[in-house]
Coordinates of C-alpha atoms in Angstrom, one line a residue:
Chain A
M1 CA -44.8 19.1 -30.2
T2 CA -43.7 20.5 -26.6
T3 CA -45.8 17.7 -24.9
D4 CA -43.8 15.1 -27.2
V5 CA -40.5 16.5 -26.1
S6 CA -41.2 16.4 -22.3
F7 CA -42.7 13.1 -22.7
E8 CA -39.5 11.8 -24.3
A9 CA -37.2 13.4 -21.6
G10 CA -39.7 11.8 -19.0
A11 CA -39.2 8.5 -20.7
R12 CA -35.3 8.8 -20.7
D13 CA -35.1 9.7 -17.0
E14 CA -37.2 6.8 -16.0
R15 CA -35.0 4.5 -18.3
A16 CA -31.9 6.1 -16.9
L17 CA -33.1 5.6 -13.2
S18 CA -34.0 1.8 -14.1
V19 CA -30.5 1.4 -15.3
W20 CA -28.9 2.4 -12.0
A21 CA -31.7 0.5 -10.1
A22 CA -31.0 -2.6 -12.1
T23 CA -27.2 -2.3 -11.7
L24 CA -27.6 -1.9 -8.0
R25 CA -29.9 -5.0 -7.8
F26 CA -27.3 -6.9 -10.0
L27 CA -24.6 -5.8 -7.5
L28 CA -26.6 -6.7 -4.4
R29 CA -27.0 -10.4 -5.7
N30 CA -23.2 -11.0 -5.2
R31 CA -22.2 -12.8 -2.1
S32 CA -18.9 -10.6 -1.4
V33 CA -21.0 -7.3 -2.0
Q34 CA -23.6 -8.3 0.5
I35 CA -21.0 -9.2 3.1
G36 CA -18.4 -6.4 2.5
G37 CA -21.1 -3.8 1.8
G38 CA -23.2 -4.8 4.8
L39 CA -20.2 -4.6 7.3
L40 CA -19.1 -1.3 5.8
V41 CA -22.8 0.1 6.1
L42 CA -22.6 -1.0 9.8
M43 CA -19.2 0.9 10.3
I44 CA -20.6 4.0 8.6
A45 CA -23.5 4.0 10.8
I46 CA -21.3 3.6 14.1
A47 CA -19.1 6.5 12.8
L48 CA -22.2 8.7 12.1
L49 CA -24.0 7.8 15.3
A50 CA -20.6 8.1 17.3
P51 CA -21.8 10.8 19.6
L52 CA -24.9 8.9 20.6
L53 CA -22.9 5.6 21.0
W54 CA -20.1 6.7 23.1
T55 CA -20.6 6.3 26.9
V56 CA -18.2 9.3 28.0
S57 CA -16.4 11.8 26.1
P58 CA -13.6 10.2 24.3
T59 CA -11.0 12.6 25.4
R60 CA -11.9 12.9 29.2
L61 CA -9.1 12.1 31.6
D62 CA -9.8 10.1 34.8
T63 CA -6.4 9.4 36.5
A64 CA -8.1 7.1 39.0
M65 CA -9.2 4.9 36.2
R66 CA -5.9 4.2 34.6
L67 CA -5.4 0.8 32.6
R68 CA -8.5 -0.8 33.9
P69 CA -9.7 -4.2 32.2
P70 CA -12.9 -4.3 30.2
G71 CA -15.9 -4.3 32.6
P72 CA -19.3 -2.8 33.2
D73 CA -17.9 0.8 33.7
A74 CA -15.4 0.7 30.7
W75 CA -16.7 -1.8 28.0
M76 CA -13.2 -2.1 26.3
G77 CA -11.1 -1.1 29.5
T78 CA -9.3 2.2 29.9
D79 CA -6.0 3.4 28.6
P80 CA -2.9 4.7 30.3
F81 CA -4.5 8.0 30.8
G82 CA -7.6 6.7 32.3
R83 CA -9.6 7.4 29.1
D84 CA -12.4 5.1 28.1
V85 CA -11.0 2.9 25.3
Y86 CA -14.6 2.0 23.9
S87 CA -15.5 5.7 23.3
R88 CA -12.4 6.4 21.6
V89 CA -12.4 3.3 19.4
I90 CA -16.1 4.4 18.3
Y91 CA -14.5 8.0 17.5
G92 CA -11.7 6.6 15.9
S93 CA -14.0 5.1 13.2
R94 CA -15.0 8.7 12.1
I95 CA -11.2 9.6 11.3
S96 CA -10.6 6.2 9.7
L97 CA -13.7 6.3 7.3
L98 CA -13.2 10.1 6.6
V99 CA -9.8 9.6 5.5
G100 CA -10.4 6.4 3.5
L101 CA -13.4 8.0 1.6
T102 CA -11.7 11.3 1.0
V103 CA -8.5 9.7 -0.2
A104 CA -10.3 7.3 -2.4
M105 CA -12.4 10.2 -4.0
T106 CA -9.5 12.7 -4.2
A107 CA -7.2 10.0 -5.8
A108 CA -10.0 8.9 -8.4
L109 CA -10.8 12.5 -9.3
V110 CA -7.2 13.8 -9.6
G111 CA -6.2 10.6 -11.3
T112 CA -8.9 10.5 -13.7
V113 CA -8.0 14.4 -15.0
L114 CA -4.4 13.4 -15.3
G115 CA -5.2 10.0 -17.0
I116 CA -7.4 11.5 -19.6
L117 CA -4.9 14.4 -20.3
A118 CA -2.2 11.7 -20.7
G119 CA -4.4 9.6 -22.9
Y120 CA -5.5 12.3 -25.1
I121 CA -2.7 14.8 -25.3
R122 CA 0.1 13.1 -27.0
W123 CA 2.9 15.4 -26.0
L124 CA 2.0 15.5 -22.5
D125 CA 1.6 11.5 -22.4
G126 CA 5.6 11.0 -22.2
I127 CA 6.2 13.7 -19.5
L128 CA 3.4 12.8 -17.3
M129 CA 3.9 9.2 -17.4
R130 CA 7.5 9.5 -16.6
V131 CA 6.6 11.7 -13.5
M132 CA 4.1 8.8 -12.5
D133 CA 6.6 6.0 -13.1
G134 CA 9.0 8.0 -10.7
L135 CA 6.2 8.5 -7.9
M136 CA 5.5 4.8 -8.1
A137 CA 9.2 3.9 -7.6
I138 CA 8.8 5.4 -4.0
P139 CA 7.2 3.0 -1.6
A140 CA 3.7 4.5 -0.6
I141 CA 4.3 4.4 3.2
L142 CA 7.7 6.2 2.9
L143 CA 6.3 8.8 0.4
A144 CA 3.5 9.4 2.8
I145 CA 5.7 9.5 6.0
A146 CA 8.2 12.0 4.0
M147 CA 5.2 14.3 3.0
I148 CA 4.0 14.4 6.7
A149 CA 7.5 15.1 8.1
V150 CA 7.3 18.3 5.7
L151 CA 3.6 19.3 5.9
G152 CA 3.5 18.6 9.7
A153 CA 0.9 16.3 11.5
G154 CA -2.8 16.9 10.8
I155 CA -5.8 15.3 9.3
G156 CA -5.5 17.5 6.1
S157 CA -1.8 16.7 5.6
V158 CA -2.5 12.9 6.3
I159 CA -5.0 12.8 3.5
I160 CA -2.7 14.7 1.0
A161 CA 0.2 12.4 2.0
I162 CA -1.9 9.3 1.4
T163 CA -3.5 10.5 -1.9
V164 CA -0.3 11.6 -3.9
P165 CA 1.2 7.9 -3.8
E166 CA -2.1 6.5 -4.9
V167 CA -2.7 8.9 -8.0
P168 CA -0.3 7.2 -10.3
R169 CA -2.3 4.0 -10.1
V170 CA -5.5 5.6 -11.0
V171 CA -3.7 7.7 -13.8
R172 CA -2.3 4.4 -15.4
L173 CA -5.7 2.7 -15.2
V174 CA -7.6 5.7 -16.7
R175 CA -4.9 6.3 -19.5
S176 CA -5.0 2.6 -20.5
I177 CA -8.8 2.8 -20.8
V178 CA -8.7 6.2 -22.7
L179 CA -5.9 4.5 -25.3
S180 CA -7.9 1.4 -26.0
V181 CA -11.5 3.1 -26.1
R182 CA -10.1 5.8 -28.3
E183 CA -9.8 3.4 -31.2
E184 CA -13.5 2.0 -30.7
P185 CA -15.7 2.4 -34.0
Y186 CA -18.2 4.3 -32.0
V187 CA -15.8 6.8 -31.0
E188 CA -14.3 7.2 -34.4
A189 CA -17.9 7.8 -35.7
A190 CA -18.6 10.3 -33.2
V191 CA -15.4 12.2 -34.2
A192 CA -16.2 11.6 -37.9
L193 CA -19.8 13.3 -37.2
G194 CA -18.0 16.2 -35.9
T195 CA -18.6 15.9 -32.2
P196 CA -16.4 18.4 -30.2
G197 CA -13.4 16.9 -28.5
H198 CA -14.7 17.6 -24.7
L199 CA -18.1 15.9 -25.7
V200 CA -16.4 12.9 -27.1
M201 CA -14.6 12.7 -23.9
V202 CA -17.4 13.2 -21.4
R203 CA -20.1 11.1 -23.3
H204 CA -18.2 8.3 -25.0
I205 CA -15.0 7.8 -23.2
L206 CA -15.5 8.8 -19.5
P207 CA -18.5 6.3 -18.9
N208 CA -15.9 3.4 -19.8
T209 CA -14.0 4.5 -16.8
I210 CA -16.7 4.4 -14.2
A211 CA -16.7 0.6 -13.3
P212 CA -12.9 0.0 -13.0
L213 CA -12.7 3.5 -11.1
L214 CA -15.2 2.2 -8.6
V215 CA -13.3 -1.2 -8.0
Q216 CA -10.0 0.8 -7.8
G217 CA -11.4 3.4 -5.5
T218 CA -12.5 0.8 -3.2
Y219 CA -9.2 -0.7 -2.9
I220 CA -7.6 2.7 -2.4
C221 CA -10.1 3.4 0.4
A222 CA -9.0 0.1 2.2
F223 CA -5.3 0.9 1.7
A224 CA -5.8 4.6 3.0
I225 CA -7.6 3.3 6.1
L226 CA -4.6 1.0 6.6
I227 CA -1.9 3.6 5.9
E228 CA -3.6 6.3 8.3
S229 CA -3.5 3.8 10.9
I230 CA 0.1 3.2 10.3
L231 CA 1.2 6.8 10.2
S232 CA -0.8 7.4 13.6
F233 CA 0.7 4.3 15.1
L234 CA 4.3 5.4 14.1
G235 CA 3.6 8.9 15.6
A236 CA 3.6 10.4 12.0
G237 CA 0.0 10.9 11.3
V238 CA -3.1 12.6 12.9
P239 CA -1.9 14.4 16.1
P240 CA -2.1 12.3 19.2
T241 CA -4.8 14.7 20.9
I242 CA -7.2 13.1 18.3
P243 CA -8.4 9.6 19.1
T244 CA -7.5 7.4 16.1
W245 CA -7.2 3.7 15.9
G246 CA -3.6 4.1 15.3
N247 CA -3.1 6.6 18.0
I248 CA -5.0 4.5 20.7
M249 CA -2.6 1.5 19.8
A250 CA 0.4 3.7 19.9
E251 CA -0.5 4.9 23.4
G252 CA -1.2 1.3 24.6
R253 CA 2.0 0.1 23.2
I254 CA 4.1 0.2 26.1
Y255 CA 1.6 -1.3 28.3
F256 CA 0.7 -4.1 25.9
Q257 CA 2.0 -6.8 28.3
I258 CA -0.3 -5.6 31.2
S259 CA -3.3 -4.4 29.2
P260 CA -3.5 -5.8 25.7
W261 CA -7.0 -4.6 25.1
N262 CA -5.6 -1.2 24.5
I263 CA -4.4 -2.7 21.4
F264 CA -6.8 -5.5 20.6
F265 CA -9.9 -3.4 20.4
P266 CA -9.0 -0.7 17.9
A267 CA -7.0 -3.4 16.1
T268 CA -10.3 -5.6 15.6
F269 CA -12.1 -2.6 14.5
L270 CA -9.3 -1.8 12.0
A271 CA -8.9 -5.1 10.6
L272 CA -12.7 -5.6 10.2
T273 CA -13.1 -2.4 8.4
I274 CA -10.3 -3.0 6.1
L275 CA -11.6 -6.5 5.4
S276 CA -15.2 -5.3 4.7
V277 CA -13.9 -2.7 2.0
N278 CA -11.7 -5.3 0.5
V279 CA -14.4 -7.8 0.3
L280 CA -16.8 -5.3 -1.2
G281 CA -14.1 -4.6 -3.7
D282 CA -13.6 -8.0 -4.7
G283 CA -17.3 -8.3 -5.1
L284 CA -17.5 -5.3 -7.2
R285 CA -14.6 -6.4 -9.2
D286 CA -16.3 -9.9 -10.0
T287 CA -19.5 -8.1 -11.0
L288 CA -18.5 -5.0 -12.8
D289 CA -15.4 -5.9 -14.5
P290 CA -15.2 -9.6 -15.9
R291 CA -11.8 -8.6 -17.5
L292 CA -10.2 -8.1 -14.1
Q293 CA -11.5 -11.5 -12.6
R294 CA -8.8 -13.7 -13.7
S295 CA -6.0 -11.3 -13.1
V296 CA -5.8 -11.1 -9.4
Chain B
M1 CA 19.0 -9.4 -25.7
A2 CA 22.0 -7.0 -25.1
L3 CA 20.0 -4.2 -26.7
Y4 CA 17.1 -4.9 -24.4
I5 CA 19.2 -5.0 -21.4
L6 CA 20.6 -1.6 -22.4
R7 CA 17.4 -0.1 -23.0
R8 CA 16.0 -1.4 -19.8
L9 CA 19.2 0.1 -17.8
L10 CA 18.5 3.4 -19.7
A11 CA 14.9 3.5 -18.7
V12 CA 16.0 3.6 -14.9
I13 CA 17.5 6.9 -15.4
P14 CA 14.4 9.0 -16.0
V15 CA 12.7 7.3 -13.1
M16 CA 15.4 7.8 -10.7
L17 CA 15.8 11.3 -11.7
V18 CA 12.0 12.1 -11.2
V19 CA 12.5 10.5 -7.6
A20 CA 15.6 12.7 -7.0
V21 CA 13.7 15.7 -8.2
F22 CA 10.8 15.0 -6.0
V23 CA 12.6 14.1 -2.8
F24 CA 14.7 17.4 -3.3
L25 CA 11.6 19.6 -4.0
L26 CA 9.7 18.0 -1.3
I27 CA 12.2 19.2 1.3
R28 CA 12.9 22.6 -0.2
L29 CA 9.4 23.7 -1.1
G30 CA 7.8 22.5 2.1
P31 CA 6.9 25.1 4.7
G32 CA 9.5 25.9 7.3
D33 CA 13.2 27.1 6.7
P34 CA 15.7 24.2 7.0
A35 CA 18.3 26.7 8.4
A36 CA 16.2 28.2 11.0
Q37 CA 15.1 24.7 12.4
L38 CA 18.9 23.8 12.3
A39 CA 19.8 26.9 14.2
G40 CA 17.3 26.3 17.0
D41 CA 15.2 28.9 18.9
A42 CA 17.9 31.0 20.3
A43 CA 19.5 31.7 17.0
T44 CA 19.9 35.5 15.7
A45 CA 19.2 36.4 12.2
E46 CA 22.9 36.4 11.4
D47 CA 23.3 32.9 12.7
I48 CA 20.6 31.6 10.4
Q49 CA 22.0 33.6 7.5
R50 CA 25.4 31.8 8.3
I51 CA 23.9 28.4 8.3
R52 CA 22.2 29.1 5.2
E53 CA 25.2 29.8 3.3
R54 CA 27.0 27.1 4.8
L55 CA 24.4 24.7 3.5
G56 CA 24.4 26.7 0.1
L57 CA 20.6 27.5 0.6
H58 CA 21.3 31.2 -0.7
L59 CA 22.0 29.8 -4.0
P60 CA 19.5 29.6 -6.9
I61 CA 17.5 26.4 -6.6
H62 CA 18.7 24.5 -9.7
V63 CA 22.3 25.1 -8.7
Q64 CA 21.3 23.7 -5.2
F65 CA 19.7 20.6 -7.0
I66 CA 22.8 20.1 -9.3
T67 CA 25.3 20.2 -6.4
W68 CA 23.1 17.9 -4.2
F69 CA 22.6 15.3 -7.2
G70 CA 26.2 15.6 -8.0
N71 CA 27.2 14.7 -4.3
I72 CA 24.6 11.7 -4.3
L73 CA 26.2 10.3 -7.6
Q74 CA 29.4 10.3 -5.6
G75 CA 27.8 8.4 -2.8
D76 CA 27.6 11.4 -0.6
L77 CA 24.0 11.6 0.8
G78 CA 24.8 14.6 3.2
M79 CA 25.0 14.9 6.9
S80 CA 22.4 13.8 9.6
I81 CA 21.0 16.9 11.4
A82 CA 20.2 14.8 14.7
N83 CA 23.6 13.2 15.3
N84 CA 25.8 15.1 13.0
R85 CA 27.2 11.8 11.2
P86 CA 27.1 11.2 7.3
V87 CA 23.8 9.8 6.3
S88 CA 25.6 7.0 4.2
S89 CA 27.3 5.7 7.2
L90 CA 24.1 5.8 9.4
I91 CA 22.3 3.6 6.7
L92 CA 25.2 1.2 6.3
A93 CA 25.2 0.7 10.0
R94 CA 21.6 -0.1 10.0
L95 CA 21.5 -2.3 6.9
E96 CA 22.1 -5.8 8.2
P97 CA 18.9 -6.3 10.1
T98 CA 16.7 -5.0 7.4
L99 CA 18.4 -7.1 4.7
M100 CA 18.2 -10.2 7.0
L101 CA 14.5 -9.6 7.7
T102 CA 13.6 -9.0 4.1
L103 CA 15.5 -11.8 2.8
T104 CA 14.3 -14.3 5.2
T105 CA 10.6 -13.2 4.5
I106 CA 10.9 -13.4 0.7
I107 CA 12.4 -16.8 1.0
F108 CA 9.7 -17.9 3.5
V109 CA 6.9 -16.3 1.3
V110 CA 8.0 -18.2 -2.0
L111 CA 8.4 -21.6 -0.1
V112 CA 4.9 -21.4 1.6
A113 CA 2.8 -19.5 -1.0
V114 CA 3.7 -21.1 -4.1
P115 CA 3.0 -24.7 -2.9
L116 CA -0.4 -23.3 -1.3
G117 CA -1.4 -21.7 -4.5
A118 CA -0.6 -24.8 -6.6
I119 CA -2.2 -27.3 -4.2
A120 CA -5.5 -24.8 -4.3
A121 CA -5.4 -24.8 -8.2
W122 CA -4.9 -28.5 -8.2
N123 CA -8.0 -28.8 -6.1
H124 CA -9.8 -26.2 -7.9
G125 CA -13.4 -25.7 -6.4
R126 CA -12.9 -28.2 -3.6
W127 CA -12.8 -27.2 0.2
I128 CA -9.1 -27.0 0.3
D129 CA -8.9 -24.2 -2.4
R130 CA -11.8 -22.6 -0.7
A131 CA -9.8 -22.5 2.6
V132 CA -6.7 -21.2 0.9
M133 CA -8.8 -18.4 -0.8
A134 CA -10.6 -17.4 2.3
F135 CA -7.1 -17.2 4.1
S136 CA -5.9 -15.1 1.2
V137 CA -8.7 -12.6 1.7
L138 CA -8.1 -12.5 5.5
G139 CA -4.4 -12.4 5.2
F140 CA -4.7 -9.6 2.6
S141 CA -6.8 -7.7 5.0
I142 CA -5.0 -8.0 8.4
P143 CA -2.8 -5.0 8.9
V144 CA 1.0 -6.0 9.8
F145 CA 1.0 -4.5 13.2
V146 CA -2.1 -6.1 14.3
L147 CA -0.9 -9.5 13.3
A148 CA 2.4 -8.7 15.0
Y149 CA 0.7 -7.8 18.4
I150 CA -1.4 -11.2 18.1
L151 CA 1.6 -13.2 17.5
I152 CA 3.3 -11.4 20.5
Y153 CA 0.5 -12.4 22.5
V154 CA 0.3 -15.8 21.6
F155 CA 4.0 -16.9 21.2
A156 CA 6.0 -14.5 23.5
M157 CA 3.5 -13.8 26.3
W158 CA 0.9 -16.7 26.5
L159 CA 3.2 -19.6 25.3
G160 CA 6.6 -18.0 26.2
V161 CA 8.4 -19.7 23.2
A162 CA 9.8 -16.7 21.4
P163 CA 11.5 -13.5 22.6
V164 CA 9.5 -10.4 22.3
Q165 CA 12.0 -8.0 20.8
G166 CA 15.4 -7.2 19.5
F167 CA 17.6 -8.5 16.7
V168 CA 20.5 -10.9 16.9
S169 CA 23.0 -11.2 14.0
P170 CA 23.3 -14.6 12.4
T171 CA 27.1 -14.3 12.6
D172 CA 26.8 -14.2 16.5
S173 CA 24.3 -17.1 17.0
L174 CA 22.3 -18.8 14.2
Y175 CA 19.8 -20.2 16.7
R176 CA 19.3 -16.9 18.5
F177 CA 19.0 -15.2 14.9
F178 CA 16.0 -17.4 14.0
A179 CA 14.4 -17.2 17.4
H180 CA 14.4 -13.5 17.2
I181 CA 13.5 -13.1 13.4
A182 CA 10.8 -15.8 13.6
L183 CA 7.9 -13.5 14.7
P184 CA 8.8 -10.5 12.7
V185 CA 9.0 -12.8 9.7
L186 CA 5.7 -14.3 10.3
S187 CA 3.9 -11.0 10.8
L188 CA 5.6 -9.5 7.5
S189 CA 4.9 -12.4 5.3
T190 CA 1.4 -13.1 6.0
I191 CA 0.1 -10.5 3.6
Y192 CA 2.5 -11.5 0.7
I193 CA 1.7 -15.2 1.3
A194 CA -1.9 -14.2 0.9
L195 CA -1.0 -12.3 -2.5
V196 CA 1.5 -14.7 -4.1
A197 CA -0.7 -17.8 -3.3
R198 CA -3.6 -15.9 -4.9
I199 CA -1.6 -15.2 -8.2
T200 CA 0.0 -18.6 -8.2
R201 CA -3.5 -20.2 -8.0
A202 CA -5.0 -18.0 -10.6
T203 CA -2.0 -18.6 -13.0
V204 CA -2.0 -22.4 -12.4
V205 CA -5.7 -22.7 -12.7
E206 CA -5.3 -20.9 -16.1
T207 CA -2.4 -23.0 -17.3
L208 CA -4.2 -26.4 -16.2
G209 CA -6.9 -25.5 -18.8
E210 CA -4.2 -25.4 -21.7
D211 CA -4.1 -28.0 -24.6
Y212 CA -0.7 -29.2 -23.7
I213 CA -1.8 -30.3 -20.2
R214 CA -4.6 -32.4 -21.7
T215 CA -2.0 -33.9 -24.0
A216 CA 0.2 -34.7 -21.1
Y217 CA -2.8 -36.4 -19.4
S218 CA -3.5 -38.4 -22.5
K219 CA -0.3 -39.7 -22.9
G220 CA -0.2 -40.7 -19.3
V221 CA 2.0 -38.5 -17.7
R222 CA 1.5 -38.9 -13.8
D223 CA -0.6 -36.3 -11.9
R224 CA 2.4 -35.1 -9.9
D225 CA 4.7 -34.6 -13.0
I226 CA 1.6 -32.9 -14.7
L227 CA 1.5 -30.0 -11.8
L228 CA 5.4 -29.8 -11.1
K229 CA 6.8 -30.1 -14.3
H230 CA 4.1 -28.8 -16.8
A231 CA 1.7 -26.4 -15.0
L232 CA 3.9 -24.8 -12.3
R233 CA 6.8 -24.3 -14.5
N234 CA 4.9 -22.4 -16.9
S235 CA 3.1 -20.2 -14.4
W236 CA 6.3 -18.5 -12.7
V237 CA 6.3 -15.3 -14.8
P238 CA 3.2 -13.8 -13.2
V239 CA 4.6 -15.1 -9.6
V240 CA 8.0 -13.7 -10.1
T241 CA 6.4 -10.3 -11.2
V242 CA 4.1 -10.1 -8.2
I243 CA 7.1 -10.9 -5.9
G244 CA 9.1 -8.0 -7.5
I245 CA 6.2 -5.5 -7.4
S246 CA 5.4 -6.4 -3.9
I247 CA 8.8 -5.4 -2.8
A248 CA 7.6 -1.9 -2.5
A249 CA 4.7 -2.9 -0.2
L250 CA 7.3 -5.1 1.7
I251 CA 9.6 -2.0 2.4
G252 CA 6.5 -0.4 4.0
G253 CA 5.8 -3.3 6.0
V254 CA 9.4 -3.3 7.3
V255 CA 9.0 0.0 8.8
V256 CA 6.1 -1.1 10.7
T257 CA 7.6 -4.4 11.7
E258 CA 10.8 -3.0 12.8
S259 CA 9.0 -0.5 15.0
V260 CA 6.7 -3.2 16.8
Y261 CA 9.5 -5.7 17.3
N262 CA 12.2 -3.1 18.1
I263 CA 14.6 -4.2 15.4
P264 CA 17.3 -1.4 14.8
G265 CA 16.9 -1.5 11.0
L266 CA 16.4 1.0 8.2
G267 CA 12.7 1.2 9.0
R268 CA 13.3 2.3 12.7
L269 CA 15.8 4.7 11.3
T270 CA 13.0 6.0 9.0
V271 CA 10.5 6.5 11.9
D272 CA 13.4 8.2 14.3
A273 CA 14.4 10.5 11.3
V274 CA 10.9 11.7 10.9
L275 CA 10.1 12.1 14.5
A276 CA 13.5 14.1 14.6
S277 CA 12.5 16.0 11.3
D278 CA 16.0 14.8 10.2
Y279 CA 15.3 15.8 6.6
P280 CA 18.9 14.6 5.0
V281 CA 18.1 11.0 6.6
I282 CA 14.8 10.8 5.1
Q283 CA 16.0 12.0 1.7
G284 CA 18.7 9.5 1.9
L285 CA 16.5 6.6 2.9
I286 CA 13.7 7.3 0.2
L287 CA 16.5 7.4 -2.5
V288 CA 18.0 4.1 -1.3
F289 CA 14.6 2.3 -0.9
S290 CA 13.4 3.4 -4.3
F291 CA 16.7 2.7 -6.0
T292 CA 16.5 -0.8 -4.6
Y293 CA 12.9 -1.2 -5.6
V294 CA 13.8 0.0 -9.2
L295 CA 16.8 -2.4 -9.4
I296 CA 14.9 -5.4 -8.1
N297 CA 12.2 -5.0 -10.8
L298 CA 14.9 -4.3 -13.4
V299 CA 16.6 -7.5 -12.5
V300 CA 13.2 -9.4 -12.5
D301 CA 12.5 -8.1 -16.0
I302 CA 16.0 -9.0 -17.5
T303 CA 15.6 -12.5 -15.9
Y304 CA 12.3 -13.2 -18.0
A305 CA 13.9 -12.3 -21.3
A306 CA 17.0 -14.4 -20.5
L307 CA 15.3 -17.3 -19.2
D308 CA 11.8 -17.5 -21.0
P309 CA 12.4 -18.3 -24.6
R310 CA 8.7 -17.3 -25.2
I311 CA 9.2 -13.6 -24.3
R312 CA 10.7 -11.6 -27.1
Y313 CA 11.5 -8.0 -26.9

């Protein structure tokens, strides 16, 4: 008897594993997933290996080396303070990806919790969704800038400031899924069989949100990387002592006419990273969520 | 119809109330005492207390909110901390460049993106369609300020055909207005051209598959008339929707574009206010921008109901 149970559990594990493996294999067949995912993996590798890749410390000042053009000493030139742009750009990938991934995960998590509450508790729905409508009426960059002005500059406050405007979008998505799935016969059946509410939620409703959330999360990640660079560029983001792509560009601004590489190298990395995440998102959307395929 | 308009108008009230409460709480509940910041480093405790009383900060928070909100409803957005002028007059003084930039951008986007999307849809699956889609993916991913610097580099520094910075009012010189606004509009519009072209393409492709299009073909309607009169005319609802919704992102883009091109508009005012911790100006700008966004989408919704007989509410 006991052997039977363990055998069954083992079989189920194997099947669950193969479902994930099959999904992954299915995803990897998509051209956009290949290109976007490949580029993103490369960027993540650069970010992780940054200390090995930079040639000098990204914050080392060398006044004798100000505004040098790209060459063998400094592959991407130097900035107005004589710092090595290549090393700074490599370091900047860490901040961008950290902010992008953290914002996407936090927004997805908070948004899912609120979305489920809104979809399941009727009296809360009205209040919560009005608040979300209000938040969505404030342009995301403005809301982020205002929050930074209040919270003060720093990576933590940048992450909060970018997450808050994104949460309502996730809430709406999750709520709409909960509302439609709630009426499905299999959920009704589970309720009729006396399954407790939280188990219905976790076992039968939550799995339906995974695919759309993954797609939405990817787009949020791209958007967060963009907003972070904009905030830094405007001087209202990560403090200028930390090299981020936006900060490097902000410092190169006044010297743009003499040394455009101070802007163009971080700009290229920024554009490529956002492009890779967006292309990955398009690929995930096309493979995971055929309903969304035609809308955008 | 009248009932629908009334209902939509009423729906604006809770949204703007939430925006107002949020903007109010953000500044009041944030760390740091506004009175202490106003008073400066050399202020004594009595000075700070005096400023606090003058600003009404010693009153209970709901009383503060009601006073503040009442003033806003009368058009009084408070005083700027940085230069001691009414926020509303600061905003009015900077309104023109931003209005001109956004209006020119929206017109340009519609003129370019809708034909682009329609042509792509008409040539569905062919190289021209793939080219438009590739542009749409690229255009959607390139950050506004990156594009802005590429354009400055090519057109202002390399070719020398455009001025780098600044704004000239069209009432002063129409030619110089267009010369100065050309690069900012190009930078700002690319992402929306990408977005609107994508939506137009998707909608027209769908419409072209409808039965009545096949009927039009079979009764011998010319290709051009099928696209312009039958397909495009029935595709405008999603296109106008996406233009309305993307106004929010457009406002964000304006902040960046005005910064890069040194245009003295509301976007620059926002950045200056943040750098100076000028909270009343930040509050005023958020309220004005959000209200504009909500109002535009209200007009978009009402236009549908008024113009499209298929939409019934």
